[in-house]
PDB file of C-alpha atoms and ligand atoms in Angstrom:
ATOM      1  CA  MET A   1     -19.568 -19.192  -6.341  1.00 39.00           C
ATOM      2  CA  PRO A   2     -18.097 -15.798  -5.771  1.00 44.00           C
ATOM      3  CA  MET A   3     -15.479 -16.292  -8.619  1.00 47.00           C
ATOM      4  CA  GLY A   4     -18.361 -16.025 -11.038  1.00 45.00           C
ATOM      5  CA  GLY A   5     -16.822 -19.276 -13.251  1.00 47.00           C
ATOM      6  CA  ASN A   6     -14.996 -16.938 -15.755  1.00 49.00           C
ATOM      7  CA  GLU A   7     -11.923 -19.272 -15.804  1.00 54.00           C
ATOM      8  CA  GLY A   8     -12.421 -20.044 -19.505  1.00 58.00           C
ATOM      9  CA  ASN A   9     -12.314 -16.899 -20.419  1.00 82.00           C
ATOM     10  CA  VAL A  10      -9.199 -15.572 -20.028  1.00 91.00           C
ATOM     11  CA  ARG A  11      -7.069 -17.008 -22.996  1.00 88.00           C
ATOM     12  CA  TRP A  12      -7.600 -13.363 -25.144  1.00 90.00           C
ATOM     13  CA  MET A  13      -6.098 -11.625 -22.305  1.00 96.00           C
ATOM     14  CA  LYS A  14      -2.621 -10.199 -22.299  1.00 97.00           C
ATOM     15  CA  VAL A  15      -1.385  -9.601 -18.822  1.00 98.00           C
ATOM     16  CA  GLY A  16       1.806  -7.429 -18.247  1.00 98.00           C
ATOM     17  CA  VAL A  17       4.277  -8.284 -15.471  1.00 98.00           C
ATOM     18  CA  LEU A  18       6.429  -5.672 -14.181  1.00 98.00           C
ATOM     19  CA  ALA A  19       9.732  -7.404 -14.595  1.00 98.00           C
ATOM     20  CA  LEU A  20      12.120  -4.998 -13.112  1.00 98.00           C
ATOM     21  CA  GLN A  21      13.174  -6.690  -9.790  1.00 98.00           C
ATOM     22  CA  GLY A  22      11.501  -9.017  -7.384  1.00 97.00           C
ATOM     23  CA  ALA A  23       9.065 -12.076  -7.973  1.00 97.00           C
ATOM     24  CA  PHE A  24       7.867 -11.379 -11.246  1.00 98.00           C
ATOM     25  CA  ARG A  25       8.688 -14.904 -12.628  1.00 98.00           C
ATOM     26  CA  GLU A  26       6.541 -16.414  -9.990  1.00 98.00           C
ATOM     27  CA  HIS A  27       3.588 -14.232 -10.943  1.00 98.00           C
ATOM     28  CA  ALA A  28       4.198 -15.108 -14.643  1.00 98.00           C
ATOM     29  CA  ALA A  29       4.034 -18.710 -14.056  1.00 98.00           C
ATOM     30  CA  ALA A  30       0.617 -18.413 -11.911  1.00 98.00           C
ATOM     31  CA  LEU A  31      -0.944 -16.143 -14.664  1.00 98.00           C
ATOM     32  CA  LYS A  32       0.270 -18.830 -17.369  1.00 97.00           C
ATOM     33  CA  ARG A  33      -1.374 -21.414 -15.411  1.00 97.00           C
ATOM     34  CA  CYS A  34      -4.691 -19.276 -15.244  1.00 97.00           C
ATOM     35  CA  GLY A  35      -4.599 -19.623 -18.989  1.00 97.00           C
ATOM     36  CA  CYS A  36      -3.647 -16.101 -20.147  1.00 96.00           C
ATOM     37  CA  GLU A  37      -0.738 -14.518 -22.088  1.00 97.00           C
ATOM     38  CA  VAL A  38       1.833 -12.912 -20.174  1.00 98.00           C
ATOM     39  CA  VAL A  39       4.299 -10.171 -21.201  1.00 98.00           C
ATOM     40  CA  GLU A  40       7.047  -9.027 -19.137  1.00 98.00           C
ATOM     41  CA  VAL A  41       7.172  -5.455 -18.853  1.00 98.00           C
ATOM     42  CA  ARG A  42      10.463  -3.406 -19.028  1.00 98.00           C
ATOM     43  CA  LYS A  43      10.006  -0.783 -21.394  1.00 98.00           C
ATOM     44  CA  PRO A  44       7.520   1.654 -22.143  1.00 98.00           C
ATOM     45  CA  ILE A  45       6.984  -0.221 -25.551  1.00 98.00           C
ATOM     46  CA  ASN A  46       5.805  -3.383 -23.502  1.00 98.00           C
ATOM     47  CA  ILE A  47       2.907  -1.763 -22.031  1.00 97.00           C
ATOM     48  CA  GLU A  48       1.182  -1.303 -25.584  1.00 94.00           C
ATOM     49  CA  GLY A  49      -1.628  -3.717 -25.906  1.00 94.00           C
ATOM     50  CA  ILE A  50      -1.650  -5.093 -22.398  1.00 97.00           C
ATOM     51  CA  ASP A  51      -5.125  -5.806 -20.913  1.00 97.00           C
ATOM     52  CA  ALA A  52      -3.742  -5.439 -17.278  1.00 98.00           C
ATOM     53  CA  LEU A  53      -0.530  -5.337 -15.430  1.00 98.00           C
ATOM     54  CA  VAL A  54       0.621  -6.938 -12.122  1.00 98.00           C
ATOM     55  CA  ILE A  55       3.314  -5.167  -9.809  1.00 98.00           C
ATOM     56  CA  PRO A  56       5.266  -7.915  -8.025  1.00 98.00           C
ATOM     57  CA  GLY A  57       6.853  -7.746  -4.528  1.00 98.00           C
ATOM     58  CA  GLY A  58      10.489  -7.032  -3.953  1.00 97.00           C
ATOM     59  CA  GLU A  59      12.122  -4.040  -2.946  1.00 97.00           C
ATOM     60  CA  SER A  60       9.705  -1.042  -3.486  1.00 98.00           C
ATOM     61  CA  THR A  61      12.396   1.532  -3.178  1.00 98.00           C
ATOM     62  CA  THR A  62      14.404  -0.442  -6.082  1.00 98.00           C
ATOM     63  CA  ILE A  63      11.095  -0.910  -8.258  1.00 98.00           C
ATOM     64  CA  GLY A  64      10.115   2.740  -7.718  1.00 98.00           C
ATOM     65  CA  LYS A  65      13.545   3.856  -8.638  1.00 98.00           C
ATOM     66  CA  LEU A  66      13.723   1.460 -11.578  1.00 98.00           C
ATOM     67  CA  LEU A  67      10.236   2.652 -12.960  1.00 98.00           C
ATOM     68  CA  GLY A  68      11.409   6.229 -13.217  1.00 98.00           C
ATOM     69  CA  ASP A  69      14.833   5.251 -14.672  1.00 98.00           C
ATOM     70  CA  TYR A  70      13.166   3.199 -17.424  1.00 98.00           C
ATOM     71  CA  GLY A  71      10.405   5.912 -18.193  1.00 98.00           C
ATOM     72  CA  LEU A  72       7.597   3.808 -17.122  1.00 98.00           C
ATOM     73  CA  ILE A  73       5.765   6.015 -14.671  1.00 98.00           C
ATOM     74  CA  GLU A  74       4.180   8.111 -17.217  1.00 98.00           C
ATOM     75  CA  PRO A  75       2.835   5.558 -19.581  1.00 98.00           C
ATOM     76  CA  ILE A  76       1.528   3.364 -16.514  1.00 98.00           C
ATOM     77  CA  LEU A  77      -0.250   6.387 -15.115  1.00 98.00           C
ATOM     78  CA  ALA A  78      -1.800   7.040 -18.591  1.00 97.00           C
ATOM     79  CA  LYS A  79      -3.126   3.860 -18.999  1.00 97.00           C
ATOM     80  CA  ALA A  80      -4.538   3.688 -15.300  1.00 97.00           C
ATOM     81  CA  CYS A  81      -6.276   6.902 -16.201  1.00 95.00           C
ATOM     82  CA  TYR A  82      -8.149   4.663 -19.054  1.00 94.00           C
ATOM     83  CA  GLY A  83      -8.925   2.228 -16.456  1.00 96.00           C
ATOM     84  CA  LEU A  84      -6.181  -0.507 -16.868  1.00 98.00           C
ATOM     85  CA  PRO A  85      -6.410  -2.989 -14.220  1.00 98.00           C
ATOM     86  CA  ILE A  86      -3.557  -3.333 -11.820  1.00 98.00           C
ATOM     87  CA  PHE A  87      -2.573  -5.742  -9.352  1.00 99.00           C
ATOM     88  CA  GLY A  88       0.035  -4.882  -6.855  1.00 98.00           C
ATOM     89  CA  THR A  89       1.477  -7.450  -4.249  1.00 98.00           C
ATOM     90  CA  CYS A  90       3.562  -6.508  -1.408  1.00 98.00           C
ATOM     91  CA  ALA A  91       6.185  -4.141  -2.842  1.00 98.00           C
ATOM     92  CA  GLY A  92       3.686  -3.710  -5.660  1.00 98.00           C
ATOM     93  CA  ALA A  93       0.954  -2.507  -3.057  1.00 98.00           C
ATOM     94  CA  ILE A  94       3.535   0.113  -1.622  1.00 98.00           C
ATOM     95  CA  ILE A  95       4.164   1.265  -5.233  1.00 98.00           C
ATOM     96  CA  LEU A  96       0.303   1.595  -5.734  1.00 98.00           C
ATOM     97  CA  ALA A  97      -0.501   3.378  -2.488  1.00 98.00           C
ATOM     98  CA  ARG A  98      -1.392   6.770  -2.351  1.00 98.00           C
ATOM     99  CA  ASP A  99       0.829   7.568   0.962  1.00 98.00           C
ATOM    100  CA  ILE A 100       3.648   5.666   2.280  1.00 98.00           C
ATOM    101  CA  ALA A 101       4.466   6.465   6.071  1.00 98.00           C
ATOM    102  CA  GLY A 102       7.613   8.417   6.556  1.00 96.00           C
ATOM    103  CA  SER A 103       8.727   7.811   2.948  1.00 96.00           C
ATOM    104  CA  ASP A 104       8.853  10.013  -0.073  1.00 96.00           C
ATOM    105  CA  GLN A 105      10.083   7.324  -2.287  1.00 97.00           C
ATOM    106  CA  PRO A 106       9.048   7.170  -6.242  1.00 97.00           C
ATOM    107  CA  HIS A 107       5.677   5.582  -6.470  1.00 98.00           C
ATOM    108  CA  LEU A 108       2.343   5.511  -8.613  1.00 98.00           C
ATOM    109  CA  GLY A 109      -0.185   6.528  -5.902  1.00 98.00           C
ATOM    110  CA  LEU A 110      -3.159   4.973  -7.714  1.00 98.00           C
ATOM    111  CA  ILE A 111      -5.094   3.513  -4.746  1.00 98.00           C
ATOM    112  CA  ASP A 112      -6.134   5.714  -1.647  1.00 98.00           C
ATOM    113  CA  ILE A 113      -4.438   3.818   1.153  1.00 98.00           C
ATOM    114  CA  MET A 114      -1.819   4.707   3.398  1.00 98.00           C
ATOM    115  CA  VAL A 115       0.984   2.021   3.820  1.00 98.00           C
ATOM    116  CA  GLN A 116       3.524   1.252   6.417  1.00 96.00           C
ATOM    117  CA  ARG A 117       6.637  -0.634   5.082  1.00 96.00           C
ATOM    118  CA  ASN A 118       7.787  -3.446   7.144  1.00 94.00           C
ATOM    119  CA  ALA A 119       5.216  -3.334   9.531  1.00 92.00           C
ATOM    120  CA  TYR A 120       5.523  -6.789  11.153  1.00 89.00           C
ATOM    121  CA  GLY A 121       9.077  -5.877  12.666  1.00 79.00           C
ATOM    122  CA  ARG A 122      12.599  -7.149  11.485  1.00 69.00           C
ATOM    123  CA  GLN A 123      12.574 -10.390  13.767  1.00 60.00           C
ATOM    124  CA  VAL A 124       9.233 -11.576  12.158  1.00 69.00           C
ATOM    125  CA  ASP A 125      10.286 -10.984   8.682  1.00 83.00           C
ATOM    126  CA  SER A 126       8.212 -13.561   6.994  1.00 92.00           C
ATOM    127  CA  PHE A 127       5.353 -15.883   8.075  1.00 94.00           C
ATOM    128  CA  GLU A 128       2.456 -17.645   6.638  1.00 96.00           C
ATOM    129  CA  VAL A 129      -1.237 -17.479   7.788  1.00 97.00           C
ATOM    130  CA  ASP A 130      -4.631 -18.841   6.823  1.00 97.00           C
ATOM    131  CA  LEU A 131      -6.800 -15.838   5.804  1.00 98.00           C
ATOM    132  CA  GLU A 132     -10.349 -15.522   5.459  1.00 97.00           C
ATOM    133  CA  ILE A 133     -11.337 -13.839   2.036  1.00 98.00           C
ATOM    134  CA  PRO A 134     -14.864 -13.657   1.424  1.00 98.00           C
ATOM    135  CA  VAL A 135     -14.467 -12.799  -2.186  1.00 98.00           C
ATOM    136  CA  LEU A 136     -12.590 -16.010  -2.563  1.00 98.00           C
ATOM    137  CA  GLY A 137     -14.993 -18.508  -1.054  1.00 97.00           C
ATOM    138  CA  LYS A 138     -15.054 -20.532   2.147  1.00 97.00           C
ATOM    139  CA  GLU A 139     -11.848 -21.993   1.909  1.00 98.00           C
ATOM    140  CA  PRO A 140      -8.999 -20.213   3.487  1.00 98.00           C
ATOM    141  CA  PHE A 141      -6.147 -18.817   1.528  1.00 98.00           C
ATOM    142  CA  ALA A 142      -2.677 -19.405   2.845  1.00 98.00           C
ATOM    143  CA  ALA A 143      -1.068 -16.315   2.857  1.00 98.00           C
ATOM    144  CA  VAL A 144       2.536 -15.670   2.591  1.00 97.00           C
ATOM    145  CA  PHE A 145       3.903 -12.520   4.112  1.00 97.00           C
ATOM    146  CA  ILE A 146       7.715 -11.446   3.694  1.00 96.00           C
ATOM    147  CA  ARG A 147       8.748  -8.039   5.131  1.00 95.00           C
ATOM    148  CA  ALA A 148       5.386  -6.944   4.569  1.00 96.00           C
ATOM    149  CA  PRO A 149       3.749  -3.481   4.672  1.00 96.00           C
ATOM    150  CA  LEU A 150       0.377  -3.060   6.527  1.00 96.00           C
ATOM    151  CA  ILE A 151      -2.570  -0.987   4.835  1.00 98.00           C
ATOM    152  CA  LYS A 152      -3.081   1.722   7.748  1.00 97.00           C
ATOM    153  CA  GLU A 153      -5.737   3.851   6.375  1.00 97.00           C
ATOM    154  CA  THR A 154      -8.209   3.480   3.496  1.00 98.00           C
ATOM    155  CA  ARG A 155     -10.115   6.506   2.244  1.00 97.00           C
ATOM    156  CA  PRO A 156     -13.864   6.329   0.783  1.00 97.00           C
ATOM    157  CA  GLY A 157     -13.966   4.213  -2.261  1.00 97.00           C
ATOM    158  CA  VAL A 158     -11.522   1.584  -1.235  1.00 98.00           C
ATOM    159  CA  GLU A 159     -13.054  -1.823  -0.455  1.00 98.00           C
ATOM    160  CA  VAL A 160     -11.462  -3.802   2.199  1.00 98.00           C
ATOM    161  CA  LEU A 161     -11.332  -7.533   1.297  1.00 98.00           C
ATOM    162  CA  ALA A 162      -9.233  -8.981   4.040  1.00 98.00           C
ATOM    163  CA  HIS A 163      -7.514  -8.385   7.443  1.00 97.00           C
ATOM    164  CA  TYR A 164      -5.074 -10.111   9.400  1.00 96.00           C
ATOM    165  CA  LYS A 165      -5.280  -9.283  12.982  1.00 91.00           C
ATOM    166  CA  ASP A 166      -5.854  -5.388  13.271  1.00 84.00           C
ATOM    167  CA  GLY A 167      -4.517  -4.706   9.758  1.00 92.00           C
ATOM    168  CA  ILE A 168      -5.736  -4.572   6.134  1.00 97.00           C
ATOM    169  CA  VAL A 169      -4.270  -6.761   3.923  1.00 98.00           C
ATOM    170  CA  LEU A 170      -6.211  -6.796   0.644  1.00 98.00           C
ATOM    171  CA  ALA A 171      -7.998  -4.098  -0.739  1.00 98.00           C
ATOM    172  CA  ARG A 172      -9.414  -2.758  -4.219  1.00 98.00           C
ATOM    173  CA  GLN A 173     -10.322   0.599  -5.587  1.00 98.00           C
ATOM    174  CA  GLY A 174     -12.092   0.149  -8.784  1.00 96.00           C
ATOM    175  CA  ASN A 175      -9.648  -1.484 -11.214  1.00 97.00           C
ATOM    176  CA  VAL A 176      -6.624  -1.353  -8.569  1.00 98.00           C
ATOM    177  CA  LEU A 177      -6.343  -4.338  -6.379  1.00 98.00           C
ATOM    178  CA  VAL A 178      -3.517  -4.649  -3.859  1.00 98.00           C
ATOM    179  CA  SER A 179      -2.393  -7.430  -1.203  1.00 98.00           C
ATOM    180  CA  THR A 180       0.420  -6.945   1.317  1.00 98.00           C
ATOM    181  CA  PHE A 181       1.088 -10.856   0.855  1.00 98.00           C
ATOM    182  CA  HIS A 182       2.396 -12.917  -1.840  1.00 98.00           C
ATOM    183  CA  PRO A 183      -0.201 -15.129  -3.639  1.00 98.00           C
ATOM    184  CA  GLU A 184       2.033 -16.011  -6.442  1.00 97.00           C
ATOM    185  CA  LEU A 185       4.133 -18.067  -3.791  1.00 97.00           C
ATOM    186  CA  THR A 186       1.662 -20.816  -3.364  1.00 96.00           C
ATOM    187  CA  SER A 187      -0.286 -23.071  -5.819  1.00 96.00           C
ATOM    188  CA  ASP A 188      -3.570 -21.267  -4.957  1.00 98.00           C
ATOM    189  CA  LEU A 189      -4.564 -19.257  -8.085  1.00 98.00           C
ATOM    190  CA  ARG A 190      -7.910 -17.954  -6.702  1.00 98.00           C
ATOM    191  CA  LEU A 191      -6.403 -14.595  -6.212  1.00 98.00           C
ATOM    192  CA  HIS A 192      -5.157 -14.334  -9.883  1.00 98.00           C
ATOM    193  CA  ARG A 193      -8.242 -15.760 -10.877  1.00 98.00           C
ATOM    194  CA  TYR A 194     -10.154 -12.895  -9.165  1.00 98.00           C
ATOM    195  CA  PHE A 195      -8.025 -10.214 -10.620  1.00 98.00           C
ATOM    196  CA  LEU A 196      -8.527 -11.702 -14.263  1.00 97.00           C
ATOM    197  CA  ASN A 197     -12.264 -11.554 -13.298  1.00 96.00           C
ATOM    198  CA  MET A 198     -11.488  -7.712 -12.615  1.00 96.00           C
ATOM    199  CA  VAL A 199      -9.780  -7.586 -16.192  1.00 96.00           C
ATOM    200  CA  ALA A 200     -12.893  -9.244 -17.750  1.00 93.00           C
ATOM    201  CA  GLY A 201     -15.345  -6.814 -15.889  1.00 90.00           C
ATOM    202  CA  SER A 202     -13.573  -3.866 -16.928  1.00 86.00           C
ATOM    203  CA  VAL A 203     -13.424  -4.544 -20.391  1.00 66.00           C
ATOM    204  CA  LYS A 204     -17.027  -5.304 -20.554  1.00 57.00           C
ATOM    205  CA  GLN A 205     -17.643  -1.763 -18.903  1.00 57.00           C
ATOM    206  CA  GLU A 206     -15.431  -0.133 -21.756  1.00 55.00           C
ATOM    207  CA  ARG A 207     -17.591  -1.823 -24.453  1.00 44.00           C
TER     208      ARG A 207
HETATM  209  N1  LIG B   1       9.758  -4.625   2.562  1.00 66.78           N
HETATM  210  C1  LIG B   1       9.638  -4.475   1.138  1.00 66.78           C
HETATM  211  C2  LIG B   1       9.401  -3.165   0.729  1.00 66.78           C
HETATM  212  O1  LIG B   1       9.233  -2.231   1.554  1.00 66.78           O
HETATM  213  C3  LIG B   1       8.454  -5.362   0.759  1.00 66.78           C
HETATM  214  C4  LIG B   1       8.636  -6.816   0.812  1.00 66.78           C
HETATM  215  C5  LIG B   1       8.019  -7.692  -0.280  1.00 66.78           C
HETATM  216  O2  LIG B   1       7.738  -7.095  -1.169  1.00 66.78           O
HETATM  217  N2  LIG B   1       8.225  -8.998  -0.092  1.00 66.78           N
HETATM  218  O3  LIG B   1       9.579  -2.910  -0.171  1.00 66.78           O
END
């Protein structure tokens, strides 16, 4: 089984969910269903003691601005340097990208990808597709895209985990995972569990 059967091993994990704007409640609910403790992150102090961080979808310009206003950029970058696992979905993926095509909006730049915002056009602004995601097993994953970005380029070191048509929609570099879709909006917990497995693996490496 690609998931490694680590599900019983998440109770000790304290996972921060950036709760400035966007779909943070849905991520918190999905993570709680996986069995870990969830902390809503709004201030630098909330980052103390977390084992991982989720950056939700929403509006990346707003999230980026609020990250700056609330003094969260430096503390997150500092933790990321020490290997904090971070999962960004949709706007969260934009915030984590090294480069955002045609934009100099504030972001964290923690994964070597270039993203294009709103890549599917304004008319088709939301849709659901069954994606093949080999690391999650054979069963397709129902992926919800909402005004989604596209990962247009990846640099060496970035592992591409799923495509939709010509574009990359799920990628990982070390402890950073990004999806351009919203796994928190369906009841399928496999991608959250995959991330929690990364968290378990990263702690093992540190020890
Ligand atoms: N279009 C949004 C942005 O550029 C992302 C949409 C989402 O997170 N669902 O920030």
